[in-house]
């Protein structure tokens, strides 16, 4: 039991990292709202994480016989990293900029709430542990 | 991923937008300046903005961290002509060269800079709250 004591917390921490990264990207988009030719970016993480978690349960992994053999691409939830994608295919304005300030503002609000939710989950995990320890 | 370095992203935008507001104010203040050191009327100035990114961070494939004003350039468009024969600067036909500043355009730019500034303050506050929340884990 003690081996996977912090499994959930570690998983939530990955989510927090991705959310923080997304916040940075949104801030950068908003900062560059008046920069000619700037293209907005977004962060992909949750879908990839979900896929990895589901595959971890009833998926399959590559059989390796030597340590230098490659595993299947990002099969393990631990190896999933938030990916920053730049949206180069659109232009909203004459100067080539494609930052939609309304979209970025809603994403910012959404991301902040999501971050707070994850923090609350981490705290509740620790509260549970505290209860168990104190009896 | 620095804990507080992401606040600098919005901070750089606040600096850039404030500088832009300063330049716009200078344009409006000099909208009637018919003579400068160069012997011409005042020329409208414009800020050039670019993502703040160092050469090494481009090579490393890192994303830009904020925005910066790389240059303040002069608007090369033609000066306006105003008929004012009593002015000592008037030419033989009685016309005076006036700055190429359009006040309406400047006011609109000023509004745009103000709104961008506000958007960045909102983003900065959101980040601040998130960081404060992260520090409360385990309370």
mmCIF file of C-alpha atoms in Angstrom:
data_model
loop_
_atom_site.group_PDB
_atom_site.id
_atom_site.type_symbol
_atom_site.label_atom_id
_atom_site.label_comp_id
_atom_site.label_asym_id
_atom_site.label_seq_id
_atom_site.Cartn_x
_atom_site.Cartn_y
_atom_site.Cartn_z
ATOM 1 C CA UNK A 1 0.000 0.000 0.000
ATOM 2 C CA UNK A 2 2.796 2.395 0.919
ATOM 3 C CA UNK A 3 4.426 1.946 -2.489
ATOM 4 C CA UNK A 4 1.638 3.719 -4.328
ATOM 5 C CA UNK A 5 0.792 6.144 -1.562
ATOM 6 C CA UNK A 6 1.383 9.176 -3.755
ATOM 7 C CA UNK A 7 0.338 7.726 -7.124
ATOM 8 C CA UNK A 8 -2.747 9.886 -7.351
ATOM 9 C CA UNK A 9 -0.875 12.982 -6.233
ATOM 10 C CA UNK A 10 1.813 12.348 -8.857
ATOM 11 C CA UNK A 11 -0.843 12.033 -11.534
ATOM 12 C CA UNK A 12 -2.534 15.230 -10.394
ATOM 13 C CA UNK A 13 0.847 16.936 -10.415
ATOM 14 C CA UNK A 14 1.201 16.134 -14.129
ATOM 15 C CA UNK A 15 -2.158 17.822 -14.671
ATOM 16 C CA UNK A 16 -1.037 20.843 -12.658
ATOM 17 C CA UNK A 17 2.157 21.115 -14.714
ATOM 18 C CA UNK A 18 0.153 21.016 -17.950
ATOM 19 C CA UNK A 19 -2.289 23.599 -16.624
ATOM 20 C CA UNK A 20 0.558 25.928 -15.599
ATOM 21 C CA UNK A 21 2.150 25.507 -19.014
ATOM 22 C CA UNK A 22 -1.185 26.329 -20.645
ATOM 23 C CA UNK A 23 -1.426 29.435 -18.497
ATOM 24 C CA UNK A 24 2.014 30.524 -19.740
ATOM 25 C CA UNK A 25 0.988 29.972 -23.349
ATOM 26 C CA UNK A 26 -2.282 31.902 -22.913
ATOM 27 C CA UNK A 27 -0.385 34.754 -21.225
ATOM 28 C CA UNK A 28 2.062 34.824 -24.113
ATOM 29 C CA UNK A 29 -0.844 34.942 -26.597
ATOM 30 C CA UNK A 30 -2.464 37.837 -24.740
ATOM 31 C CA UNK A 31 0.892 39.650 -24.455
ATOM 32 C CA UNK A 32 1.296 39.427 -28.232
ATOM 33 C CA UNK A 33 -2.229 40.526 -29.140
ATOM 34 C CA UNK A 34 -0.814 43.570 -30.999
ATOM 35 C CA UNK A 35 2.281 41.930 -32.515
ATOM 36 C CA UNK A 36 2.132 41.824 -36.326
ATOM 37 C CA UNK A 37 2.492 38.308 -37.756
ATOM 38 C CA UNK A 38 2.252 36.591 -34.355
ATOM 39 C CA UNK A 39 0.525 33.193 -34.350
ATOM 40 C CA UNK A 40 -1.219 31.949 -31.217
ATOM 41 C CA UNK A 41 -0.320 28.659 -29.527
ATOM 42 C CA UNK A 42 -2.259 26.140 -27.484
ATOM 43 C CA UNK A 43 -1.391 23.218 -25.213
ATOM 44 C CA UNK A 44 -2.494 19.641 -25.798
ATOM 45 C CA UNK A 45 -2.328 17.249 -22.860
ATOM 46 C CA UNK A 46 -5.577 15.833 -21.432
ATOM 47 C CA UNK A 47 -6.615 13.747 -24.454
ATOM 48 C CA UNK A 48 -3.162 12.204 -24.709
ATOM 49 C CA UNK A 49 -3.114 11.489 -20.970
ATOM 50 C CA UNK A 50 -6.559 9.863 -21.121
ATOM 51 C CA UNK A 51 -5.406 7.633 -23.977
ATOM 52 C CA UNK A 52 -2.265 6.626 -22.066
ATOM 53 C CA UNK A 53 -4.254 5.830 -18.914
ATOM 54 C CA UNK A 54 -6.779 3.729 -20.823
ATOM 55 C CA UNK A 55 -4.054 1.875 -22.686
ATOM 56 C CA UNK A 56 -2.258 1.295 -19.417
ATOM 57 C CA UNK A 57 -5.290 -0.623 -18.160
ATOM 58 C CA UNK A 58 -6.068 -2.853 -21.111
ATOM 59 C CA UNK A 59 -3.508 -1.912 -23.718
ATOM 60 C CA UNK A 60 -0.333 -3.676 -24.643
ATOM 61 C CA UNK A 61 3.292 -2.738 -24.443
ATOM 62 C CA UNK A 62 6.220 -3.623 -26.675
ATOM 63 C CA UNK A 63 8.300 -6.585 -25.571
ATOM 64 C CA UNK A 64 11.864 -5.402 -25.055
ATOM 65 C CA UNK A 65 14.830 -7.729 -24.758
ATOM 66 C CA UNK A 66 17.541 -5.080 -24.496
ATOM 67 C CA UNK A 67 17.496 -1.857 -22.478
ATOM 68 C CA UNK A 68 18.167 0.271 -25.593
ATOM 69 C CA UNK A 69 15.028 -0.972 -27.370
ATOM 70 C CA UNK A 70 12.323 1.594 -27.850
ATOM 71 C CA UNK A 71 8.984 1.284 -26.114
ATOM 72 C CA UNK A 72 5.810 2.195 -28.038
ATOM 73 C CA UNK A 73 5.410 5.968 -28.289
ATOM 74 C CA UNK A 74 4.389 7.572 -24.971
ATOM 75 C CA UNK A 75 2.615 4.506 -23.650
ATOM 76 C CA UNK A 76 3.177 5.370 -20.023
ATOM 77 C CA UNK A 77 1.295 8.180 -18.296
ATOM 78 C CA UNK A 78 4.596 9.260 -16.712
ATOM 79 C CA UNK A 79 6.078 10.062 -20.097
ATOM 80 C CA UNK A 80 3.258 12.240 -21.389
ATOM 81 C CA UNK A 81 4.398 15.849 -21.678
ATOM 82 C CA UNK A 82 2.220 18.867 -22.429
ATOM 83 C CA UNK A 83 2.707 19.709 -26.119
ATOM 84 C CA UNK A 84 2.703 23.333 -27.311
ATOM 85 C CA UNK A 85 1.148 23.647 -30.768
ATOM 86 C CA UNK A 86 1.299 26.855 -32.809
ATOM 87 C CA UNK A 87 -1.790 27.581 -34.902
ATOM 88 C CA UNK A 88 -0.205 28.825 -38.103
ATOM 89 C CA UNK A 89 -3.098 28.168 -40.490
ATOM 90 C CA UNK A 90 -5.323 31.156 -39.699
ATOM 91 C CA UNK A 91 -5.143 34.960 -39.810
ATOM 92 C CA UNK A 92 -7.691 37.171 -38.092
ATOM 93 C CA UNK A 93 -6.345 40.511 -39.155
ATOM 94 C CA UNK A 94 -4.574 42.275 -41.992
ATOM 95 C CA UNK A 95 -1.225 42.087 -40.155
ATOM 96 C CA UNK A 96 -1.246 38.263 -39.985
ATOM 97 C CA UNK A 97 -1.927 38.071 -36.247
ATOM 98 C CA UNK A 98 -4.413 35.370 -35.191
ATOM 99 C CA UNK A 99 -4.895 36.004 -31.465
ATOM 100 C CA UNK A 100 -8.615 35.992 -30.619
ATOM 101 C CA UNK A 101 -8.720 37.928 -27.355
ATOM 102 C CA UNK A 102 -12.209 36.656 -26.437
ATOM 103 C CA UNK A 103 -11.129 33.056 -26.897
ATOM 104 C CA UNK A 104 -7.927 33.599 -24.917
ATOM 105 C CA UNK A 105 -9.806 35.304 -22.056
ATOM 106 C CA UNK A 106 -12.301 32.442 -21.750
ATOM 107 C CA UNK A 107 -9.476 29.904 -21.927
ATOM 108 C CA UNK A 108 -7.667 31.818 -19.187
ATOM 109 C CA UNK A 109 -10.743 31.757 -16.935
ATOM 110 C CA UNK A 110 -11.328 28.082 -17.685
ATOM 111 C CA UNK A 111 -7.714 27.142 -17.067
ATOM 112 C CA UNK A 112 -7.580 29.038 -13.755
ATOM 113 C CA UNK A 113 -10.658 27.176 -12.516
ATOM 114 C CA UNK A 114 -9.234 23.877 -13.715
ATOM 115 C CA UNK A 115 -5.978 24.582 -11.879
ATOM 116 C CA UNK A 116 -7.886 25.420 -8.688
ATOM 117 C CA UNK A 117 -9.848 22.177 -9.052
ATOM 118 C CA UNK A 118 -6.668 20.126 -9.316
ATOM 119 C CA UNK A 119 -5.144 21.933 -6.320
ATOM 120 C CA UNK A 120 -8.292 21.120 -4.354
ATOM 121 C CA UNK A 121 -7.950 17.443 -5.339
ATOM 122 C CA UNK A 122 -4.293 17.348 -4.256
ATOM 123 C CA UNK A 123 -5.181 18.986 -0.944
ATOM 124 C CA UNK A 124 -7.975 16.494 -0.347
ATOM 125 C CA UNK A 125 -5.561 13.619 -1.020
ATOM 126 C CA UNK A 126 -3.256 14.989 1.649
ATOM 127 C CA UNK A 127 -6.180 15.525 4.018
ATOM 128 C CA UNK A 128 -7.167 11.882 3.621
ATOM 129 C CA UNK A 129 -3.615 10.793 4.422
ATOM 130 C CA UNK A 130 -3.561 13.053 7.449
ATOM 131 C CA UNK A 131 -6.791 11.506 8.696
ATOM 132 C CA UNK A 132 -5.344 8.035 8.286
ATOM 133 C CA UNK A 133 -2.090 8.942 10.030
ATOM 134 C CA UNK A 134 -3.757 10.689 12.942
ATOM 135 C CA UNK A 135 -6.419 8.024 13.299
ATOM 136 C CA UNK B 1 9.303 26.380 -16.222
ATOM 137 C CA UNK B 2 9.990 29.046 -13.658
ATOM 138 C CA UNK B 3 7.474 29.488 -10.902
ATOM 139 C CA UNK B 4 7.293 33.264 -11.124
ATOM 140 C CA UNK B 5 9.040 33.851 -14.456
ATOM 141 C CA UNK B 6 5.718 33.427 -16.234
ATOM 142 C CA UNK B 7 4.545 36.635 -14.564
ATOM 143 C CA UNK B 8 7.264 38.364 -16.605
ATOM 144 C CA UNK B 9 5.371 37.397 -19.772
ATOM 145 C CA UNK B 10 2.466 39.647 -18.851
ATOM 146 C CA UNK B 11 4.892 42.133 -17.313
ATOM 147 C CA UNK B 12 6.711 42.563 -20.606
ATOM 148 C CA UNK B 13 3.387 43.259 -22.314
ATOM 149 C CA UNK B 14 2.512 45.889 -19.691
ATOM 150 C CA UNK B 15 5.850 47.608 -20.364
ATOM 151 C CA UNK B 16 5.354 47.442 -24.137
ATOM 152 C CA UNK B 17 1.772 48.752 -24.031
ATOM 153 C CA UNK B 18 2.761 51.569 -21.676
ATOM 154 C CA UNK B 19 5.594 52.596 -24.011
ATOM 155 C CA UNK B 20 3.100 52.498 -26.872
ATOM 156 C CA UNK B 21 0.776 54.789 -24.895
ATOM 157 C CA UNK B 22 3.727 57.160 -24.269
ATOM 158 C CA UNK B 23 4.499 57.306 -27.992
ATOM 159 C CA UNK B 24 0.822 57.943 -28.814
ATOM 160 C CA UNK B 25 0.737 60.730 -26.210
ATOM 161 C CA UNK B 26 3.835 62.256 -27.801
ATOM 162 C CA UNK B 27 2.123 62.159 -31.201
ATOM 163 C CA UNK B 28 -0.987 63.877 -29.857
ATOM 164 C CA UNK B 29 1.082 66.442 -27.934
ATOM 165 C CA UNK B 30 2.973 67.313 -31.124
ATOM 166 C CA UNK B 31 -0.033 67.345 -33.440
ATOM 167 C CA UNK B 32 0.538 71.080 -34.081
ATOM 168 C CA UNK B 33 4.363 71.164 -34.021
ATOM 169 C CA UNK B 34 5.269 72.722 -37.343
ATOM 170 C CA UNK B 35 9.021 73.022 -36.796
ATOM 171 C CA UNK B 36 11.505 70.521 -35.323
ATOM 172 C CA UNK B 37 15.330 70.259 -35.240
ATOM 173 C CA UNK B 38 15.310 68.626 -38.683
ATOM 174 C CA UNK B 39 13.626 71.681 -40.212
ATOM 175 C CA UNK B 40 10.480 69.670 -40.949
ATOM 176 C CA UNK B 41 7.191 69.460 -39.074
ATOM 177 C CA UNK B 42 6.861 66.703 -36.440
ATOM 178 C CA UNK B 43 6.633 63.194 -37.905
ATOM 179 C CA UNK B 44 4.228 60.677 -36.362
ATOM 180 C CA UNK B 45 6.022 57.878 -34.485
ATOM 181 C CA UNK B 46 4.927 54.222 -34.378
ATOM 182 C CA UNK B 47 6.040 51.344 -32.102
ATOM 183 C CA UNK B 48 7.212 48.098 -33.707
ATOM 184 C CA UNK B 49 6.286 45.096 -31.529
ATOM 185 C CA UNK B 50 7.850 41.647 -31.728
ATOM 186 C CA UNK B 51 7.746 38.478 -29.602
ATOM 187 C CA UNK B 52 10.455 38.580 -26.927
ATOM 188 C CA UNK B 53 12.750 35.720 -27.822
ATOM 189 C CA UNK B 54 16.506 35.338 -27.620
ATOM 190 C CA UNK B 55 18.599 33.795 -30.377
ATOM 191 C CA UNK B 56 19.451 30.742 -28.256
ATOM 192 C CA UNK B 57 15.816 30.135 -27.310
ATOM 193 C CA UNK B 58 14.887 30.091 -31.017
ATOM 194 C CA UNK B 59 17.585 27.467 -31.613
ATOM 195 C CA UNK B 60 16.324 25.421 -28.653
ATOM 196 C CA UNK B 61 12.791 25.558 -30.051
ATOM 197 C CA UNK B 62 11.445 27.276 -26.943
ATOM 198 C CA UNK B 63 8.374 29.445 -27.185
ATOM 199 C CA UNK B 64 8.613 33.223 -26.963
ATOM 200 C CA UNK B 65 8.237 34.702 -23.495
ATOM 201 C CA UNK B 66 6.260 37.894 -23.867
ATOM 202 C CA UNK B 67 6.523 40.871 -26.149
ATOM 203 C CA UNK B 68 8.870 43.804 -26.630
ATOM 204 C CA UNK B 69 9.031 47.055 -28.568
ATOM 205 C CA UNK B 70 11.980 46.496 -30.905
ATOM 206 C CA UNK B 71 11.944 49.912 -32.549
ATOM 207 C CA UNK B 72 10.124 53.219 -32.716
ATOM 208 C CA UNK B 73 9.893 54.203 -36.366
ATOM 209 C CA UNK B 74 8.696 57.392 -38.036
ATOM 210 C CA UNK B 75 5.642 57.378 -40.263
ATOM 211 C CA UNK B 76 6.868 58.309 -43.752
ATOM 212 C CA UNK B 77 3.498 59.523 -45.041
ATOM 213 C CA UNK B 78 3.090 63.046 -46.489
ATOM 214 C CA UNK B 79 2.663 66.128 -44.295
ATOM 215 C CA UNK B 80 -0.630 67.967 -44.340
ATOM 216 C CA UNK B 81 -0.908 71.409 -45.934
ATOM 217 C CA UNK B 82 -2.849 74.150 -44.200
ATOM 218 C CA UNK B 83 -3.598 77.588 -45.630
ATOM 219 C CA UNK B 84 -2.288 80.081 -43.084
ATOM 220 C CA UNK B 85 -0.611 83.038 -44.848
ATOM 221 C CA UNK B 86 0.058 84.943 -41.583
ATOM 222 C CA UNK B 87 2.288 82.149 -40.265
ATOM 223 C CA UNK B 88 6.013 82.988 -40.563
ATOM 224 C CA UNK B 89 6.606 79.423 -41.815
ATOM 225 C CA UNK B 90 4.152 79.782 -44.715
ATOM 226 C CA UNK B 91 5.498 79.229 -48.249
ATOM 227 C CA UNK B 92 5.029 81.637 -51.196
ATOM 228 C CA UNK B 93 1.418 80.428 -51.757
ATOM 229 C CA UNK B 94 0.582 80.881 -48.045
ATOM 230 C CA UNK B 95 0.545 77.178 -47.096
ATOM 231 C CA UNK B 96 2.127 75.758 -43.925
ATOM 232 C CA UNK B 97 3.302 72.127 -43.620
ATOM 233 C CA UNK B 98 1.592 70.430 -40.649
ATOM 234 C CA UNK B 99 2.523 67.136 -38.906
ATOM 235 C CA UNK B 100 1.149 63.879 -40.356
ATOM 236 C CA UNK B 101 -0.653 63.122 -37.083
ATOM 237 C CA UNK B 102 -4.333 62.189 -37.280
ATOM 238 C CA UNK B 103 -5.780 62.738 -33.802
ATOM 239 C CA UNK B 104 -8.705 60.348 -34.349
ATOM 240 C CA UNK B 105 -6.344 57.563 -35.346
ATOM 241 C CA UNK B 106 -4.158 58.250 -32.307
ATOM 242 C CA UNK B 107 -7.132 58.150 -29.926
ATOM 243 C CA UNK B 108 -8.247 54.806 -31.391
ATOM 244 C CA UNK B 109 -4.709 53.435 -30.995
ATOM 245 C CA UNK B 110 -4.699 54.728 -27.432
ATOM 246 C CA UNK B 111 -7.964 52.887 -26.693
ATOM 247 C CA UNK B 112 -6.523 49.705 -28.210
ATOM 248 C CA UNK B 113 -3.370 49.987 -26.075
ATOM 249 C CA UNK B 114 -5.472 50.599 -22.941
ATOM 250 C CA UNK B 115 -7.626 47.518 -23.607
ATOM 251 C CA UNK B 116 -4.551 45.369 -24.251
ATOM 252 C CA UNK B 117 -3.038 46.672 -21.025
ATOM 253 C CA UNK B 118 -6.201 45.697 -19.122
ATOM 254 C CA UNK B 119 -6.258 42.222 -20.699
ATOM 255 C CA UNK B 120 -2.682 41.671 -19.557
ATOM 256 C CA UNK B 121 -3.448 42.869 -16.032
ATOM 257 C CA UNK B 122 -6.280 40.298 -15.922
ATOM 258 C CA UNK B 123 -3.929 37.547 -17.113
ATOM 259 C CA UNK B 124 -1.320 38.595 -14.544
ATOM 260 C CA UNK B 125 -3.869 38.490 -11.713
ATOM 261 C CA UNK B 126 -5.043 35.033 -12.817
ATOM 262 C CA UNK B 127 -1.465 33.753 -12.669
ATOM 263 C CA UNK B 128 -0.905 35.387 -9.305
ATOM 264 C CA UNK B 129 -4.003 33.669 -7.910
ATOM 265 C CA UNK B 130 -2.916 30.319 -9.328
ATOM 266 C CA UNK B 131 0.534 30.652 -7.741
ATOM 267 C CA UNK B 132 -1.018 31.611 -4.402
ATOM 268 C CA UNK B 133 -3.341 28.625 -4.649
ATOM 269 C CA UNK B 134 -0.419 26.285 -5.331
ATOM 270 C CA UNK B 135 1.243 27.491 -2.131
ATOM 271 C CA UNK B 136 -1.848 26.527 -0.139
ATOM 272 C CA UNK B 137 -1.509 22.787 -0.913
ATOM 273 C CA UNK B 138 -1.638 20.759 2.266
ATOM 274 C CA UNK B 139 -3.267 23.431 4.415
#
